[in-house]
Amino acid sequence: MDDLVNNIIKFNAQTNGRDKLCRLFQYGCRLAWGRLQQTDKKDLLTTLKNIESMLSMTRKLLRFGRSLDFIQGALKSIHLKDGVLRLTLTLSKINQAFYLLFDHFLWFHNVGAVKLDKQYWSDVSSRFYLATLLLNLSRDFYGIYQVIEEELALGESRGNSSGAYQNGEASPRTSRQRKVNVLDVLHQNIPLIMDTIKNLFDLAIPMSALQMVHLSPQKQGLFGIISSFLALLVVWNPTLKLVPS
């Protein structure tokens, strides 16, 4: 019980944790009002839309100044030895810094501090968010490719050492075992799989905002809930965080 309380206190002390929790409720509201669109519950529909808008504004405020964090992260990732990781992670962090920067502009517009073309700057922000997710997915797929290649190489080494090859070809049993090993290694890399799933579900959100795909508010809400829940798990349990990322 004490551990649970300590974890809750630790989670609540993190701005990132509160942001992800707000995001979960934000997309929960979108899912709910999306389901109510075809009903006569107009008051509840309006209330849920207002709550979603307030949560979105709260998240923009919570992330205020985080652009600098991602610029600093880019300066660190540029020194990674792996060329693919160096390129994808550095560009991802730079894009995310710009995405958040333009998101700050929208916050100032929403509170009436400045007057902007909201649709234009929302589209610019969404484009940087989309680029961030595509780069993150490139990093994820590269990571999956790496772990599978390593497992296959290890399987070949074991096959050679155990004499599992006949006339230079792997026996059917060895081939089946390789497939099992690939599944095993993916299971052993839960952070990588979680990050991939999260980014795939997130991808639909900026694509929908930019009208590249047409998703109902219900689907947007559902996808947002799934990705937010996975992000919350990572904040709650840092061992699930993909490294480097």
Tab-separated table of N, CA and C in Angstrom, residues 75-161:
chain	number	residue	atom	x	y	z
A	75	LEU	N	20.458	18.138	-28.965
A	75	LEU	CA	21.904	18.363	-28.845
A	75	LEU	C	22.610	17.146	-28.246
A	76	LYS	N	21.871	16.352	-27.448
A	76	LYS	CA	22.449	15.137	-26.879
A	76	LYS	C	22.388	13.977	-27.879
A	77	SER	N	21.241	13.832	-28.550
A	77	SER	CA	21.072	12.694	-29.465
A	77	SER	C	21.950	12.816	-30.702
A	78	ILE	N	22.415	14.023	-31.005
A	78	ILE	CA	23.266	14.202	-32.188
A	78	ILE	C	24.622	13.517	-32.012
A	79	HIS	N	24.937	13.103	-30.772
A	79	HIS	CA	26.211	12.428	-30.497
A	79	HIS	C	26.076	10.901	-30.433
A	80	LEU	N	24.877	10.373	-30.740
A	80	LEU	CA	24.704	8.921	-30.736
A	80	LEU	C	25.574	8.280	-31.822
A	81	LYS	N	26.123	7.114	-31.525
A	81	LYS	CA	27.019	6.447	-32.470
A	81	LYS	C	26.266	5.870	-33.668
A	82	ASP	N	25.075	5.323	-33.420
A	82	ASP	CA	24.293	4.723	-34.502
A	82	ASP	C	23.742	5.834	-35.405
A	83	GLY	N	24.092	5.777	-36.679
A	83	GLY	CA	23.710	6.840	-37.602
A	83	GLY	C	22.212	6.996	-37.776
A	84	VAL	N	21.472	5.877	-37.847
A	84	VAL	CA	20.020	5.937	-38.029
A	84	VAL	C	19.349	6.534	-36.791
A	85	LEU	N	19.759	6.075	-35.619
A	85	LEU	CA	19.205	6.630	-34.382
A	85	LEU	C	19.553	8.110	-34.248
A	86	ARG	N	20.770	8.453	-34.585
A	86	ARG	CA	21.200	9.850	-34.498
A	86	ARG	C	20.319	10.744	-35.378
A	87	LEU	N	20.074	10.300	-36.606
A	87	LEU	CA	19.291	11.103	-37.545
A	87	LEU	C	17.824	11.190	-37.122
A	88	THR	N	17.200	10.035	-36.848
A	88	THR	CA	15.764	10.031	-36.548
A	88	THR	C	15.445	10.728	-35.224
A	89	LEU	N	16.237	10.451	-34.200
A	89	LEU	CA	15.952	11.046	-32.895
A	89	LEU	C	16.224	12.543	-32.872
A	90	THR	N	17.313	12.964	-33.510
A	90	THR	CA	17.642	14.398	-33.525
A	90	THR	C	16.590	15.184	-34.290
A	91	LEU	N	16.226	14.716	-35.469
A	91	LEU	CA	15.206	15.414	-36.263
A	91	LEU	C	13.843	15.368	-35.577
A	92	SER	N	13.548	14.249	-34.913
A	92	SER	CA	12.278	14.127	-34.195
A	92	SER	C	12.173	15.176	-33.090
A	93	LYS	N	13.245	15.338	-32.333
A	93	LYS	CA	13.221	16.298	-31.226
A	93	LYS	C	13.143	17.741	-31.740
A	94	ILE	N	13.810	18.020	-32.838
A	94	ILE	CA	13.736	19.362	-33.418
A	94	ILE	C	12.314	19.659	-33.889
A	95	ASN	N	11.705	18.689	-34.564
A	95	ASN	CA	10.326	18.863	-35.021
A	95	ASN	C	9.362	19.019	-33.852
A	96	GLN	N	9.586	18.242	-32.793
A	96	GLN	CA	8.701	18.350	-31.639
A	96	GLN	C	8.859	19.695	-30.944
A	97	ALA	N	10.074	20.229	-30.944
A	97	ALA	CA	10.307	21.560	-30.367
A	97	ALA	C	9.499	22.612	-31.118
A	98	PHE	N	9.492	22.535	-32.458
A	98	PHE	CA	8.727	23.496	-33.253
A	98	PHE	C	7.224	23.274	-33.082
A	99	TYR	N	6.827	22.012	-32.991
A	99	TYR	CA	5.411	21.705	-32.780
A	99	TYR	C	4.899	22.350	-31.496
A	100	LEU	N	5.654	22.221	-30.421
A	100	LEU	CA	5.252	22.807	-29.150
A	100	LEU	C	5.332	24.331	-29.177
A	101	LEU	N	6.328	24.870	-29.888
A	101	LEU	CA	6.465	26.321	-29.993
A	101	LEU	C	5.229	26.932	-30.642
A	102	PHE	N	4.779	26.350	-31.752
A	102	PHE	CA	3.596	26.876	-32.430
A	102	PHE	C	2.337	26.593	-31.616
A	103	ASP	N	2.369	25.537	-30.825
A	103	ASP	CA	1.263	25.257	-29.914
A	103	ASP	C	1.152	26.370	-28.868
A	104	HIS	N	2.300	26.921	-28.444
A	104	HIS	CA	2.288	28.047	-27.508
A	104	HIS	C	1.631	29.269	-28.153
A	105	PHE	N	1.902	29.492	-29.426
A	105	PHE	CA	1.277	30.611	-30.145
A	105	PHE	C	-0.249	30.487	-30.090
A	106	LEU	N	-0.725	29.254	-30.297
A	106	LEU	CA	-2.170	29.021	-30.270
A	106	LEU	C	-2.743	29.276	-28.885
A	107	TRP	N	-1.977	28.949	-27.844
A	107	TRP	CA	-2.441	29.218	-26.476
A	107	TRP	C	-2.593	30.717	-26.248
A	108	PHE	N	-1.617	31.478	-26.694
A	108	PHE	CA	-1.710	32.933	-26.559
A	108	PHE	C	-2.909	33.482	-27.328
A	109	HIS	N	-3.186	32.888	-28.490
A	109	HIS	CA	-4.350	33.327	-29.267
A	109	HIS	C	-5.646	33.001	-28.524
A	110	ASN	N	-5.721	31.794	-27.963
A	110	ASN	CA	-6.948	31.357	-27.296
A	110	ASN	C	-7.268	32.177	-26.058
A	111	VAL	N	-6.233	32.669	-25.360
A	111	VAL	CA	-6.488	33.481	-24.159
A	111	VAL	C	-6.649	34.961	-24.508
A	112	GLY	N	-6.536	35.290	-25.814
A	112	GLY	CA	-6.757	36.658	-26.248
A	112	GLY	C	-5.557	37.572	-26.169
A	113	ALA	N	-4.365	37.002	-25.925
A	113	ALA	CA	-3.165	37.836	-25.813
A	113	ALA	C	-2.713	38.345	-27.181
A	114	VAL	N	-2.890	37.537	-28.225
A	114	VAL	CA	-2.532	37.931	-29.587
A	114	VAL	C	-3.635	37.463	-30.531
A	115	LYS	N	-3.647	38.038	-31.739
A	115	LYS	CA	-4.603	37.624	-32.753
A	115	LYS	C	-3.849	36.933	-33.891
A	116	LEU	N	-4.210	35.683	-34.137
A	116	LEU	CA	-3.546	34.893	-35.170
A	116	LEU	C	-4.585	34.223	-36.059
A	117	ASP	N	-4.120	33.769	-37.208
A	117	ASP	CA	-4.947	32.912	-38.048
A	117	ASP	C	-4.894	31.518	-37.429
A	118	LYS	N	-5.880	31.189	-36.618
A	118	LYS	CA	-5.842	29.960	-35.823
A	118	LYS	C	-5.717	28.715	-36.691
A	119	GLN	N	-6.478	28.664	-37.782
A	119	GLN	CA	-6.452	27.480	-38.637
A	119	GLN	C	-5.083	27.284	-39.268
A	120	TYR	N	-4.478	28.381	-39.708
A	120	TYR	CA	-3.166	28.280	-40.345
A	120	TYR	C	-2.116	27.750	-39.374
A	121	TRP	N	-2.072	28.333	-38.176
A	121	TRP	CA	-1.049	27.926	-37.218
A	121	TRP	C	-1.343	26.546	-36.625
A	122	SER	N	-2.624	26.173	-36.575
A	122	SER	CA	-2.968	24.810	-36.147
A	122	SER	C	-2.446	23.795	-37.160
A	123	ASP	N	-2.577	24.136	-38.455
A	123	ASP	CA	-2.073	23.241	-39.505
A	123	ASP	C	-0.553	23.141	-39.459
A	124	VAL	N	0.117	24.270	-39.221
A	124	VAL	CA	1.588	24.261	-39.128
A	124	VAL	C	2.025	23.382	-37.956
A	125	SER	N	1.374	23.549	-36.816
A	125	SER	CA	1.700	22.750	-35.636
A	125	SER	C	1.466	21.263	-35.909
A	126	SER	N	0.350	20.949	-36.579
A	126	SER	CA	0.027	19.548	-36.883
A	126	SER	C	1.044	18.934	-37.831
A	127	ARG	N	1.560	19.732	-38.770
A	127	ARG	CA	2.568	19.208	-39.709
A	127	ARG	C	3.851	18.827	-38.973
A	128	PHE	N	4.258	19.659	-38.023
A	128	PHE	CA	5.453	19.335	-37.253
A	128	PHE	C	5.202	18.120	-36.354
A	129	TYR	N	3.981	18.004	-35.825
A	129	TYR	CA	3.635	16.845	-35.005
A	129	TYR	C	3.649	15.578	-35.849
A	130	LEU	N	3.108	15.664	-37.061
A	130	LEU	CA	3.101	14.525	-37.970
A	130	LEU	C	4.524	14.094	-38.320
A	131	ALA	N	5.389	15.072	-38.616
A	131	ALA	CA	6.790	14.758	-38.932
A	131	ALA	C	7.473	14.096	-37.743
A	132	THR	N	7.167	14.563	-36.536
A	132	THR	CA	7.730	13.966	-35.321
A	132	THR	C	7.352	12.496	-35.207
A	133	LEU	N	6.072	12.197	-35.418
A	133	LEU	CA	5.594	10.822	-35.295
A	133	LEU	C	6.179	9.917	-36.374
A	134	LEU	N	6.303	10.423	-37.591
A	134	LEU	CA	6.883	9.623	-38.673
A	134	LEU	C	8.345	9.284	-38.373
A	135	LEU	N	9.070	10.245	-37.820
A	135	LEU	CA	10.465	10.001	-37.445
A	135	LEU	C	10.543	9.013	-36.279
A	136	ASN	N	9.628	9.154	-35.318
A	136	ASN	CA	9.598	8.215	-34.192
A	136	ASN	C	9.298	6.795	-34.661
A	137	LEU	N	8.374	6.683	-35.613
A	137	LEU	CA	8.053	5.360	-36.150
A	137	LEU	C	9.224	4.779	-36.937
A	138	SER	N	9.946	5.633	-37.636
A	138	SER	CA	11.145	5.165	-38.348
A	138	SER	C	12.144	4.598	-37.358
A	139	ARG	N	12.292	5.282	-36.233
A	139	ARG	CA	13.188	4.791	-35.179
A	139	ARG	C	12.681	3.450	-34.620
A	140	ASP	N	11.344	3.345	-34.429
A	140	ASP	CA	10.765	2.109	-33.892
A	140	ASP	C	10.977	0.935	-34.843
A	141	PHE	N	10.676	1.138	-36.130
A	141	PHE	CA	10.821	0.052	-37.103
A	141	PHE	C	12.289	-0.360	-37.255
A	142	TYR	N	13.168	0.621	-37.154
A	142	TYR	CA	14.604	0.307	-37.199
A	142	TYR	C	14.996	-0.533	-35.984
A	143	GLY	N	14.446	-0.190	-34.821
A	143	GLY	CA	14.723	-0.957	-33.616
A	143	GLY	C	14.203	-2.385	-33.723
A	144	ILE	N	12.994	-2.552	-34.279
A	144	ILE	CA	12.438	-3.892	-34.474
A	144	ILE	C	13.311	-4.690	-35.434
A	145	TYR	N	13.733	-4.035	-36.515
A	145	TYR	CA	14.612	-4.695	-37.487
A	145	TYR	C	15.912	-5.149	-36.816
A	146	GLN	N	16.468	-4.298	-35.965
A	146	GLN	CA	17.722	-4.633	-35.287
A	146	GLN	C	17.582	-5.860	-34.389
A	147	VAL	N	16.536	-5.870	-33.555
A	147	VAL	CA	16.410	-6.978	-32.608
A	147	VAL	C	16.094	-8.287	-33.328
A	148	ILE	N	15.342	-8.215	-34.432
A	148	ILE	CA	15.059	-9.433	-35.198
A	148	ILE	C	16.329	-9.952	-35.865
A	149	GLU	N	17.119	-9.049	-36.439
A	149	GLU	CA	18.373	-9.446	-37.073
A	149	GLU	C	19.323	-10.073	-36.056
A	150	GLU	N	19.380	-9.504	-34.880
A	150	GLU	CA	20.254	-10.046	-33.840
A	150	GLU	C	19.802	-11.444	-33.429
A	151	GLU	N	18.494	-11.638	-33.317
A	151	GLU	CA	17.979	-12.947	-32.927
A	151	GLU	C	18.213	-13.984	-34.022
A	152	LEU	N	18.016	-13.583	-35.268
A	152	LEU	CA	18.254	-14.511	-36.369
A	152	LEU	C	19.722	-14.909	-36.449
A	153	ALA	N	20.604	-13.926	-36.243
A	153	ALA	CA	22.038	-14.229	-36.250
A	153	ALA	C	22.395	-15.171	-35.112
A	154	LEU	N	21.789	-14.950	-33.951
A	154	LEU	CA	22.035	-15.825	-32.805
A	154	LEU	C	21.495	-17.227	-33.083
A	155	GLY	N	20.315	-17.285	-33.754
A	155	GLY	CA	19.740	-18.585	-34.090
A	155	GLY	C	20.615	-19.355	-35.062
A	156	GLU	N	21.183	-18.665	-36.038
A	156	GLU	CA	22.092	-19.316	-36.984
A	156	GLU	C	23.329	-19.836	-36.284
A	157	SER	N	23.850	-19.016	-35.340
A	157	SER	CA	25.032	-19.435	-34.593
A	157	SER	C	24.744	-20.691	-33.775
A	158	ARG	N	23.557	-20.734	-33.154
A	158	ARG	CA	23.189	-21.913	-32.366
A	158	ARG	C	22.988	-23.123	-33.268
A	159	GLY	N	22.383	-22.868	-34.463
A	159	GLY	CA	22.151	-23.958	-35.396
A	159	GLY	C	23.443	-24.567	-35.883
A	160	ASN	N	24.413	-23.713	-36.206
A	160	ASN	CA	25.713	-24.208	-36.668
A	160	ASN	C	26.415	-25.012	-35.586
A	161	SER	N	26.347	-24.506	-34.372
A	161	SER	CA	27.062	-25.164	-33.285
A	161	SER	C	26.419	-26.485	-32.895
